[in-house]
mmCIF file of C-alpha atoms and ligand atoms in Angstrom:
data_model
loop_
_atom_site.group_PDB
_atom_site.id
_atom_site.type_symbol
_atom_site.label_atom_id
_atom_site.label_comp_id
_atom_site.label_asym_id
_atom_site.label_seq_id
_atom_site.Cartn_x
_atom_site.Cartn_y
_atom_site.Cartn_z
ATOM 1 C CA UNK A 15 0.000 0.000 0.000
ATOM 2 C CA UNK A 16 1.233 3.304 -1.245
ATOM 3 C CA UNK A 17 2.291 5.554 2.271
ATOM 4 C CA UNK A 18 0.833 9.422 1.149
ATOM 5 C CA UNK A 19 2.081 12.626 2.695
ATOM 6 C CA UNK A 20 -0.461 15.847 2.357
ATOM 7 C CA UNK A 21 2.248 19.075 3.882
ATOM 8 C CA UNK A 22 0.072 21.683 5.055
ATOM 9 C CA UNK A 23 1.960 25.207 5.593
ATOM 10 C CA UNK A 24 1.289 27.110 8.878
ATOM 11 C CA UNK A 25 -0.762 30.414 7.645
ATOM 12 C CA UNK A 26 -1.783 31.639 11.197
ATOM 13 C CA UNK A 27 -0.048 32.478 14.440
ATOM 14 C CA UNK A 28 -1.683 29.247 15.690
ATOM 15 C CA UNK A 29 -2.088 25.686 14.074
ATOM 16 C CA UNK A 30 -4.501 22.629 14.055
ATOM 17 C CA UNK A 31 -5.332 20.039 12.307
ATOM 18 C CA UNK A 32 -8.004 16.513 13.400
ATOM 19 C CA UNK A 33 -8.698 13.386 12.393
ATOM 20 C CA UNK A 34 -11.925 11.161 12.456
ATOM 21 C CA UNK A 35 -9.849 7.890 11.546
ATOM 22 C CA UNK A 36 -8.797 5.781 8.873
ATOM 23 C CA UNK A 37 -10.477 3.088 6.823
ATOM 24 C CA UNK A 38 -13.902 4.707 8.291
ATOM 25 C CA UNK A 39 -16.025 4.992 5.478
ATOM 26 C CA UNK A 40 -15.336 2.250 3.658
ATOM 27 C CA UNK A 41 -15.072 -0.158 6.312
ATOM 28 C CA UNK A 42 -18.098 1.035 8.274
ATOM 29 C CA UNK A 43 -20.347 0.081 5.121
ATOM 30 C CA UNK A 44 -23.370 2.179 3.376
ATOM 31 C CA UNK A 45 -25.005 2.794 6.228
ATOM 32 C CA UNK A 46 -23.289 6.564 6.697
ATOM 33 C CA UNK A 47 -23.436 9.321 4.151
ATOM 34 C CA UNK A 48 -20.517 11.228 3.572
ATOM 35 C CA UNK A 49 -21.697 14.152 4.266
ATOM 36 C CA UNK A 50 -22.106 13.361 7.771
ATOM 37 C CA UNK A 51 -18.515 12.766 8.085
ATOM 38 C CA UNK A 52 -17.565 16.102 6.169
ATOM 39 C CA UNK A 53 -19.843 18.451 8.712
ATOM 40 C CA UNK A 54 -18.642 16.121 11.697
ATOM 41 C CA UNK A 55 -15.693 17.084 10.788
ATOM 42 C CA UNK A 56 -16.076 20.727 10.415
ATOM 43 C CA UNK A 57 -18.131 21.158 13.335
ATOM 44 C CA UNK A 58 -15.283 19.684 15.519
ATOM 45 C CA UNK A 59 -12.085 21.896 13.796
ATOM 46 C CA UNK A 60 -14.655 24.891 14.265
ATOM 47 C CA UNK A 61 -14.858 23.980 17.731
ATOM 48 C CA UNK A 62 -11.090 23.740 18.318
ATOM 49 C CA UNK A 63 -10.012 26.774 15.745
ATOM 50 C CA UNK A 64 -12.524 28.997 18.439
ATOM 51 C CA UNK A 65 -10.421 28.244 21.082
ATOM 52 C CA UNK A 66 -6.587 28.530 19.640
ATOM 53 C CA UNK A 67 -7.997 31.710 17.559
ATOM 54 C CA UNK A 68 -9.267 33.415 20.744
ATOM 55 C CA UNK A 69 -5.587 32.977 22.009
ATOM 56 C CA UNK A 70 -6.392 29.743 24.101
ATOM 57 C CA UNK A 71 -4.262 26.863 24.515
ATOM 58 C CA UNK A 72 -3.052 23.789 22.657
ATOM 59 C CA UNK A 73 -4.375 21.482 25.502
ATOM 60 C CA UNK A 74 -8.016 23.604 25.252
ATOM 61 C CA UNK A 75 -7.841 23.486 21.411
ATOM 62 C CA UNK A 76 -7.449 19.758 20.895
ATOM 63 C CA UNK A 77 -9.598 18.609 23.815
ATOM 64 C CA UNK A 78 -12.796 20.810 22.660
ATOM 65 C CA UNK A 79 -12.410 19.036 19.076
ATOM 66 C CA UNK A 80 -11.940 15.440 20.110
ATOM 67 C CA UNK A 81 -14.570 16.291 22.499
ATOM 68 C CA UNK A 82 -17.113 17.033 19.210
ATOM 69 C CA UNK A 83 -15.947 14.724 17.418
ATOM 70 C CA UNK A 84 -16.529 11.940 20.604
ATOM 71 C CA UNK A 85 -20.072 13.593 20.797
ATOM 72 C CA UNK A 86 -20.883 12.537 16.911
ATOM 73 C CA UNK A 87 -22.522 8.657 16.890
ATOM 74 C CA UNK A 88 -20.425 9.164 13.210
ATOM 75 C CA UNK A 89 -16.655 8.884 14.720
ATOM 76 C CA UNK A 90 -15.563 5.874 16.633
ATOM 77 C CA UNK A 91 -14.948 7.426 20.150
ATOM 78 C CA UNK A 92 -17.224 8.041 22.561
ATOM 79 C CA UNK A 93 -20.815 8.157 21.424
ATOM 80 C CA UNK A 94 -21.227 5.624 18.700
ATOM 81 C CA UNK A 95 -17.784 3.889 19.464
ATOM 82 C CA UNK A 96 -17.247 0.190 18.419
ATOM 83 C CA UNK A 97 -18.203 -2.391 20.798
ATOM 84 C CA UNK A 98 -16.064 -5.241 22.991
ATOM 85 C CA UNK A 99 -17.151 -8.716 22.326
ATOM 86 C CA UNK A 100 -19.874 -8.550 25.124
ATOM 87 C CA UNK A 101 -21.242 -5.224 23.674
ATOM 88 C CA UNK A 102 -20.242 -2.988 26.310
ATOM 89 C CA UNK A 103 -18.500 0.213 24.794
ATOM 90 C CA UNK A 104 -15.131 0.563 26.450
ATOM 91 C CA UNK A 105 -13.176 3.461 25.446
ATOM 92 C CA UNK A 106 -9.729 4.751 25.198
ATOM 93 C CA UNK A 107 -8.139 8.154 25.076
ATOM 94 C CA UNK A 108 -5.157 10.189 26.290
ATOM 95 C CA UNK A 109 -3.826 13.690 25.834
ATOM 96 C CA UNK A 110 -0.366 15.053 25.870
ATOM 97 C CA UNK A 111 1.275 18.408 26.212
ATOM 98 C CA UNK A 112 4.385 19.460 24.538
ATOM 99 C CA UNK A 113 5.855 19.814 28.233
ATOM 100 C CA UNK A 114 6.232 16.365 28.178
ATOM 101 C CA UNK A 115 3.363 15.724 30.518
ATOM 102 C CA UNK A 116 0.158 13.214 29.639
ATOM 103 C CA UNK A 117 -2.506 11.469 30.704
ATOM 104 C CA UNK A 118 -4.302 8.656 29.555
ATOM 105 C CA UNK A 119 -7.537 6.017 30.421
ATOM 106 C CA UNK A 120 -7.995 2.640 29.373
ATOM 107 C CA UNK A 121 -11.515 0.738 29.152
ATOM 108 C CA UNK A 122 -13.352 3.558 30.134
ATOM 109 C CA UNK A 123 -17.020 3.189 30.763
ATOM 110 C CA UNK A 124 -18.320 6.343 32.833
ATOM 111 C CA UNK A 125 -17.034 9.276 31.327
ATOM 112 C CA UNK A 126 -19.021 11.002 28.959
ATOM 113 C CA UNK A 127 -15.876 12.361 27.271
ATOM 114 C CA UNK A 128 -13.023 9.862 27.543
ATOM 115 C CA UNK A 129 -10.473 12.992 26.658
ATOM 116 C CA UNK A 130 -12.025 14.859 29.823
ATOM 117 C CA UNK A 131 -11.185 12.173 31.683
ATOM 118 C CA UNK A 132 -7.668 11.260 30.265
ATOM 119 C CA UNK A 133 -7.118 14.926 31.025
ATOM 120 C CA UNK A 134 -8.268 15.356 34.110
ATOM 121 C CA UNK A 135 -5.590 12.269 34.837
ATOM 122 C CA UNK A 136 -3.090 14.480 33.774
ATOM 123 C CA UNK A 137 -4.295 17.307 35.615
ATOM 124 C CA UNK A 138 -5.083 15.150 39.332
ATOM 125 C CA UNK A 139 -2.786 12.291 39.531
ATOM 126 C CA UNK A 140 0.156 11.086 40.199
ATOM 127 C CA UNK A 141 -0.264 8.551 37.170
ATOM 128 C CA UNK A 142 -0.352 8.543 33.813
ATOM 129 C CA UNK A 143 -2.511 5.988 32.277
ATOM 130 C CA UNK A 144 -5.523 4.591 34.532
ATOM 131 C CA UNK A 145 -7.609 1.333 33.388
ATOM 132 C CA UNK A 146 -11.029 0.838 34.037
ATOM 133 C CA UNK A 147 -11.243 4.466 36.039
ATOM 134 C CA UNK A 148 -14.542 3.531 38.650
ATOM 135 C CA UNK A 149 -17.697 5.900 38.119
ATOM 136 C CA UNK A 150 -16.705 7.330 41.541
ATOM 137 C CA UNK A 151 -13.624 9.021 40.264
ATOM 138 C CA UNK A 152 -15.889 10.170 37.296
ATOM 139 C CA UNK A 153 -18.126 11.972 39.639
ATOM 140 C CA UNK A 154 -15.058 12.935 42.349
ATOM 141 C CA UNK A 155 -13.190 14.891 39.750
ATOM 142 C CA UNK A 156 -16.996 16.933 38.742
ATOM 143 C CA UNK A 157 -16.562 15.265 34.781
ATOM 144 C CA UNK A 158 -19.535 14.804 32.549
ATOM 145 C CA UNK A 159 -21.150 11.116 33.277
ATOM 146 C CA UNK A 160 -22.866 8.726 31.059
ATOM 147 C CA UNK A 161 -24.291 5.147 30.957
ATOM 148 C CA UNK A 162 -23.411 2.587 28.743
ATOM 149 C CA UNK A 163 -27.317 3.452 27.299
ATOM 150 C CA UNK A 164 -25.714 6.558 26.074
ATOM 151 C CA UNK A 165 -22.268 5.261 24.008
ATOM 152 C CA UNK A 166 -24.003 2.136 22.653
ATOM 153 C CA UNK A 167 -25.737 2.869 19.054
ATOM 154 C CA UNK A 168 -28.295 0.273 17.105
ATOM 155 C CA UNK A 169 -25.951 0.736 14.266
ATOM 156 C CA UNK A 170 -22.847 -0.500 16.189
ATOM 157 C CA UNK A 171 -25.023 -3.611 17.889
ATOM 158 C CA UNK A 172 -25.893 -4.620 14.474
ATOM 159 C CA UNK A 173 -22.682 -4.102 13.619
ATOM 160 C CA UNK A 174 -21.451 -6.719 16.334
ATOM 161 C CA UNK A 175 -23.875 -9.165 16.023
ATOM 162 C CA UNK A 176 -23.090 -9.352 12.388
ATOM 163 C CA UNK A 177 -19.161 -9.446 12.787
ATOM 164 C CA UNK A 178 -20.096 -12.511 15.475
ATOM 165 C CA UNK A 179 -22.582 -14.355 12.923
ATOM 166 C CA UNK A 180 -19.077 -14.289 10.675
ATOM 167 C CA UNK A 181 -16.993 -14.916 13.186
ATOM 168 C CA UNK A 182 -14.978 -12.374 11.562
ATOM 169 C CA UNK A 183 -12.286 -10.400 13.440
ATOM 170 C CA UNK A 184 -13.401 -7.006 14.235
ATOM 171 C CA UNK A 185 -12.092 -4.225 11.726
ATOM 172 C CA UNK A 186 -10.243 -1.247 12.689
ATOM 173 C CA UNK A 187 -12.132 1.964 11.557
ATOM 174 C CA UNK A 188 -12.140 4.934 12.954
ATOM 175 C CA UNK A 189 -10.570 6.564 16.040
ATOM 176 C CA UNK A 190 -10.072 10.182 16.657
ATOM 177 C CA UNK A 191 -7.538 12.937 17.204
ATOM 178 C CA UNK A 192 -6.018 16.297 16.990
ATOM 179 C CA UNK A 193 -2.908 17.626 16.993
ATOM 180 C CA UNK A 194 -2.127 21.653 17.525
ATOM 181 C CA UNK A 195 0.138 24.741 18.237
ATOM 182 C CA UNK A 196 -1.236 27.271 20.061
ATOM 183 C CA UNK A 197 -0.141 31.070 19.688
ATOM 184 C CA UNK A 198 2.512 30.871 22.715
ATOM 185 C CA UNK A 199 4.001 28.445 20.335
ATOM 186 C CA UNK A 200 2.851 25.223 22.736
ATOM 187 C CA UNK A 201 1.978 22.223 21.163
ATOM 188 C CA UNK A 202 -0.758 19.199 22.322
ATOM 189 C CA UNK A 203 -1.670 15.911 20.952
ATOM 190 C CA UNK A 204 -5.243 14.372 22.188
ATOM 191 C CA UNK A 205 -6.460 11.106 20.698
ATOM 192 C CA UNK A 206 -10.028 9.056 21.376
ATOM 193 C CA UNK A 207 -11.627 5.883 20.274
ATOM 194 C CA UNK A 208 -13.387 2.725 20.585
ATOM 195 C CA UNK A 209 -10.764 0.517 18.981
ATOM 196 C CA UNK A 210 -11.909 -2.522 16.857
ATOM 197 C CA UNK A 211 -15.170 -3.666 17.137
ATOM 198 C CA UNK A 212 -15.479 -7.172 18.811
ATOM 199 C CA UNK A 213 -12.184 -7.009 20.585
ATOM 200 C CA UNK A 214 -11.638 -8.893 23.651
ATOM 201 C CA UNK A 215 -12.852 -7.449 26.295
ATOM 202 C CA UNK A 216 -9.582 -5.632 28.267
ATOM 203 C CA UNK A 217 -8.031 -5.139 25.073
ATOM 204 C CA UNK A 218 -5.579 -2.303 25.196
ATOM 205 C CA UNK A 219 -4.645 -0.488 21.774
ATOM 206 C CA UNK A 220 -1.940 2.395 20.902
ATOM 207 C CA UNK A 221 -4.646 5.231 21.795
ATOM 208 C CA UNK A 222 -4.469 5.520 25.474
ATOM 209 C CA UNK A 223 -0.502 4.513 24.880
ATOM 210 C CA UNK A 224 1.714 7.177 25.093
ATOM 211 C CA UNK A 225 4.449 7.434 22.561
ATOM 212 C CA UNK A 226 1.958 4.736 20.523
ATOM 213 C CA UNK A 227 -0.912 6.775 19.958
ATOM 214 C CA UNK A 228 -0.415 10.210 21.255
ATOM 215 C CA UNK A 229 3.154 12.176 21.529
ATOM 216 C CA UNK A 230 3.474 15.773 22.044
ATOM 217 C CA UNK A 231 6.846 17.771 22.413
ATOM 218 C CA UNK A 232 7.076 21.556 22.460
ATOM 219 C CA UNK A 233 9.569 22.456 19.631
ATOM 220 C CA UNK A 234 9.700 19.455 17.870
ATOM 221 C CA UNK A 235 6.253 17.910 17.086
ATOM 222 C CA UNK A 236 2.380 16.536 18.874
ATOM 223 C CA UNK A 237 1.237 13.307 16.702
ATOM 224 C CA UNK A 238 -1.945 11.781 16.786
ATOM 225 C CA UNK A 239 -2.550 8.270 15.276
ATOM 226 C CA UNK A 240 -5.055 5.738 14.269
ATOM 227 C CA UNK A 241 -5.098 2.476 12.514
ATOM 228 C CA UNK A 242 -4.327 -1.406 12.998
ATOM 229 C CA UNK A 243 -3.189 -0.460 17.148
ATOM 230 C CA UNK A 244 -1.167 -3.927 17.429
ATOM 231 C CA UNK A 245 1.263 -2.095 14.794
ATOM 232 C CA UNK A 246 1.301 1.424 16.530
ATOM 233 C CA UNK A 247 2.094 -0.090 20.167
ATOM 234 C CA UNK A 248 4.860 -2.685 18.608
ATOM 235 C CA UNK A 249 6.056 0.516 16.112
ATOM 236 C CA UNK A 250 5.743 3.007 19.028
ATOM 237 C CA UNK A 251 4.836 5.047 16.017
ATOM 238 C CA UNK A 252 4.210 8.702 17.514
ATOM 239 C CA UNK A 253 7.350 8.704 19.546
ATOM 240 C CA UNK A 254 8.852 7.338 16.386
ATOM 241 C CA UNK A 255 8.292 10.214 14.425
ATOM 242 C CA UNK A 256 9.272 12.766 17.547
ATOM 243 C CA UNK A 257 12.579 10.673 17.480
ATOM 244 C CA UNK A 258 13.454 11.043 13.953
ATOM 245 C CA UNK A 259 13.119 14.808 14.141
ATOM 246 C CA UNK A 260 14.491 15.338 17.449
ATOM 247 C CA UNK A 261 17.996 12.805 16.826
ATOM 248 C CA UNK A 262 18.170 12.217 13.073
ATOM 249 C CA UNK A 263 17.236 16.228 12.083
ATOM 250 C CA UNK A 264 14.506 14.897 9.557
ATOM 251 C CA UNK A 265 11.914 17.197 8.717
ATOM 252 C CA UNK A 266 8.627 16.570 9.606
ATOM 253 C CA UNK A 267 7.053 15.210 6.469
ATOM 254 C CA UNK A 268 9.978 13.131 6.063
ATOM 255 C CA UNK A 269 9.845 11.859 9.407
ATOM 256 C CA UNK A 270 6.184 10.900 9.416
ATOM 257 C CA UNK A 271 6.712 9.206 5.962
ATOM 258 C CA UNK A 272 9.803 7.346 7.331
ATOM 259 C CA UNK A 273 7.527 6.019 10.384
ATOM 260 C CA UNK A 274 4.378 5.121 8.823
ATOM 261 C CA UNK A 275 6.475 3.253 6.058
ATOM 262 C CA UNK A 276 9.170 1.463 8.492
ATOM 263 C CA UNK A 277 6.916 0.758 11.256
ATOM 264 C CA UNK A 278 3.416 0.156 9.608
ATOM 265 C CA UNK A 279 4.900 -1.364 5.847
ATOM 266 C CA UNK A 280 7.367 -3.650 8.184
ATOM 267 C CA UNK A 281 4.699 -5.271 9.353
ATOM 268 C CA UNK A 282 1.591 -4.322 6.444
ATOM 269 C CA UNK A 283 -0.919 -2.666 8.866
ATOM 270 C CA UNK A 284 -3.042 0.036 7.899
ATOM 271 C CA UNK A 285 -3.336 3.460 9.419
ATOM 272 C CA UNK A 286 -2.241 7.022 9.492
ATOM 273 C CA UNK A 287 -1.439 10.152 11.685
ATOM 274 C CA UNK A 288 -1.467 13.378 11.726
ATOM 275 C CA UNK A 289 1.026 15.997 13.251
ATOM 276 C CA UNK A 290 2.220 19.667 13.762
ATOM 277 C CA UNK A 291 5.520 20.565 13.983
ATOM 278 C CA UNK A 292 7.104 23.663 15.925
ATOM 279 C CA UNK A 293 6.893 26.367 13.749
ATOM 280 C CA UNK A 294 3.084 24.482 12.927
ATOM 281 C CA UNK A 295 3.483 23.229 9.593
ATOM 282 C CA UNK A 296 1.483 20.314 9.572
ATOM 283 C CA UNK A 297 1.186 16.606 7.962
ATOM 284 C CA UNK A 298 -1.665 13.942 7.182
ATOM 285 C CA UNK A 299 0.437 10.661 6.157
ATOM 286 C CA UNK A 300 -1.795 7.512 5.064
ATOM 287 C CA UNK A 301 -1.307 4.011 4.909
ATOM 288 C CA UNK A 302 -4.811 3.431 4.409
ATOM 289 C CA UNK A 303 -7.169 3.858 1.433
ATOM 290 C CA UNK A 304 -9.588 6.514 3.401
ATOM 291 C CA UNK A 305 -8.866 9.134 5.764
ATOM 292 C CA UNK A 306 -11.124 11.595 7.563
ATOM 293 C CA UNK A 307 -9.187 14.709 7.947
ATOM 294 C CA UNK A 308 -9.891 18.228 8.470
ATOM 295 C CA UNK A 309 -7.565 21.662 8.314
ATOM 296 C CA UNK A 310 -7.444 25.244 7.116
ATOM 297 C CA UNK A 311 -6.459 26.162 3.964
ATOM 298 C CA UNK A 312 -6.254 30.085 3.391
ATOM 299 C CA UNK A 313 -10.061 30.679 4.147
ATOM 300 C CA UNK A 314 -11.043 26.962 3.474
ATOM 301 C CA UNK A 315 -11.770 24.744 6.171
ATOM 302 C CA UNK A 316 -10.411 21.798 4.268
ATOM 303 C CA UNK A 317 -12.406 17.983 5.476
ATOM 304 C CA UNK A 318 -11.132 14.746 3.384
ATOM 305 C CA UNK A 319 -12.914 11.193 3.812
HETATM 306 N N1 LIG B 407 -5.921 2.572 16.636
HETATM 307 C C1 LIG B 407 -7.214 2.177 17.152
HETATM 308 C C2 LIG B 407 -7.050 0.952 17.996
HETATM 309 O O1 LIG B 407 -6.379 0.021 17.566
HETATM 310 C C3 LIG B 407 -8.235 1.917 16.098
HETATM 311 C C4 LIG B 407 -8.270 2.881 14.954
HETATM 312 O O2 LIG B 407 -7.604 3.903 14.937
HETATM 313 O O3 LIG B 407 -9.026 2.636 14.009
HETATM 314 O O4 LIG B 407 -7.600 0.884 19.057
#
């Protein structure tokens, strides 16, 4: 599979740039429109651009978009993620700051907004990555709280029951993310999903993984990825592409070409990430036939499927 590199220049004082996952469309069948992905899309960069325009931060500007985005049944994160093999939603997410501090959840089931949570981590621990967080600590820390009545969609049961009646493995589609620089020049990575539908229940991907999933390092680079997670975790693909920047001087599209290739063609997985370097250029690099992207182009707000 051919590995794709879209370079976006920084035109503002501030940078940012989201995914809604790759091999969505096509792998989550007819049953979406496009469209619903494009003004997902835009709705969530909207919400993020309002924040970093108005001079807020990195860490405000990526949460409030993967925070649409995990609102939107569309994306898988949050509301409308893919189901575990027993049909219970259990969601991953992290966040990560360019001062080298992050925060992470694993098989989360009470948080509204997985990010909120993986942020407030950050934020009130001593830890960094917390599994199966109890509904107390939900409600302790004052974060948004939901049952599983409110993550589990008819179109991801049917989903489940058919992938069982196969007794197919689950695909990987979807996952979400965004990656920015805010005006003070900080960067922040946040990253959200559901991972593959009918996983094993307990079944840790690259999301809530930091250095797999999500990296973020003030004047080098924030990634955010998504695809085959086995791949990511074993590639430690973020980190990869912070480490090819930071020791080997590549530039950034080179060095998230060089990762997805090495890591992802080494062992032919499909997926993609997105970044933003210091001075907030920014990259989408694909090893996957679809995409959902979104950026700003001059006065475009640019969304790809
Ligand atoms: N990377 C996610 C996971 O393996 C899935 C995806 O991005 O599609 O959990």
């Amino acid at each position: 599979m051919t590995v794709r590199v879209t370079d976006i220049a920084a035109a503002r004082p501030w940078s940012l740039v989201i995914h809604g996952g790759a091999g969505g469309p096509q792998t989550d069948g007819a049953a979406r429109t496009l469209r619903a992905y494009h003004e997902g899309l835009r709705a969530a960069y909207e919400a993020g651009e309002a924040i970093l325009a108005d001079g807020g931060s990195a860490l405000d500007g990526v949460c409030a978009a993967v925070r649409a985005l995990e609102d939107d049944p569309v994306f898988n994160a949050g509301r409308g993620a893919v189901l575990a093999a027993d049909g219970r939603a259990e969601l991953d997410a992290s966040v990560m700051t360019g001062d080298g501090r992050a925060g992470a959840v694993t098989v989360s089931r009470w948080a509204r907004n997985p990010v909120d949570l993986a942020r407030a981590v950050r934020a009130n621990s001593a830890h960094v990555l917390l599994a199966d967080p109890p509904r107390e600590l939900v409600t302790e820390w004052g974060i948004a709280e939901a049952d599983q009545d409110w993550f589990v969609t008819d179109f991801r049961v049917d989903q489940l029951r058919t992938l069982q009646a196969q007794g197919a493995p689950g695909p990987r589609h979807g996952t979400v993310g965004a990656v920015a620089r805010d005006v003070g020049g900080a960067l922040a990575a946040a990253t959200s999903t559901g991972g593959m539908s009918n996983k094993a229940n307990g079944r840790v991907g690259d999301t809530p993984v930091v250095g797999a999933g999500t990296y973020a390092r003030d004047g080098v680079v924030a990634v955010s990825t998504t695809g085959e997670g086995e791949a990511f975790l074993e590639g430690v693909v973020a980190h990869d592409v912070y480490a090819r920047m930071a020791y080997g001087g590549v530039s950034l599209p080179a060095a998230g070409e060089q990762a997805i290739s090495t890591e992802l063609g080494s062992r032919n997985a499909m997926g993609a990430l997105i970044a933003v370097g210091a001075e907030g250029r920014m990259i989408v690099v694909t090893r996957s036939e679809t995409m959902l992207a979104a950026w700003r182009d001059g006065d475009e707000i640019m969304t790809r499927t």
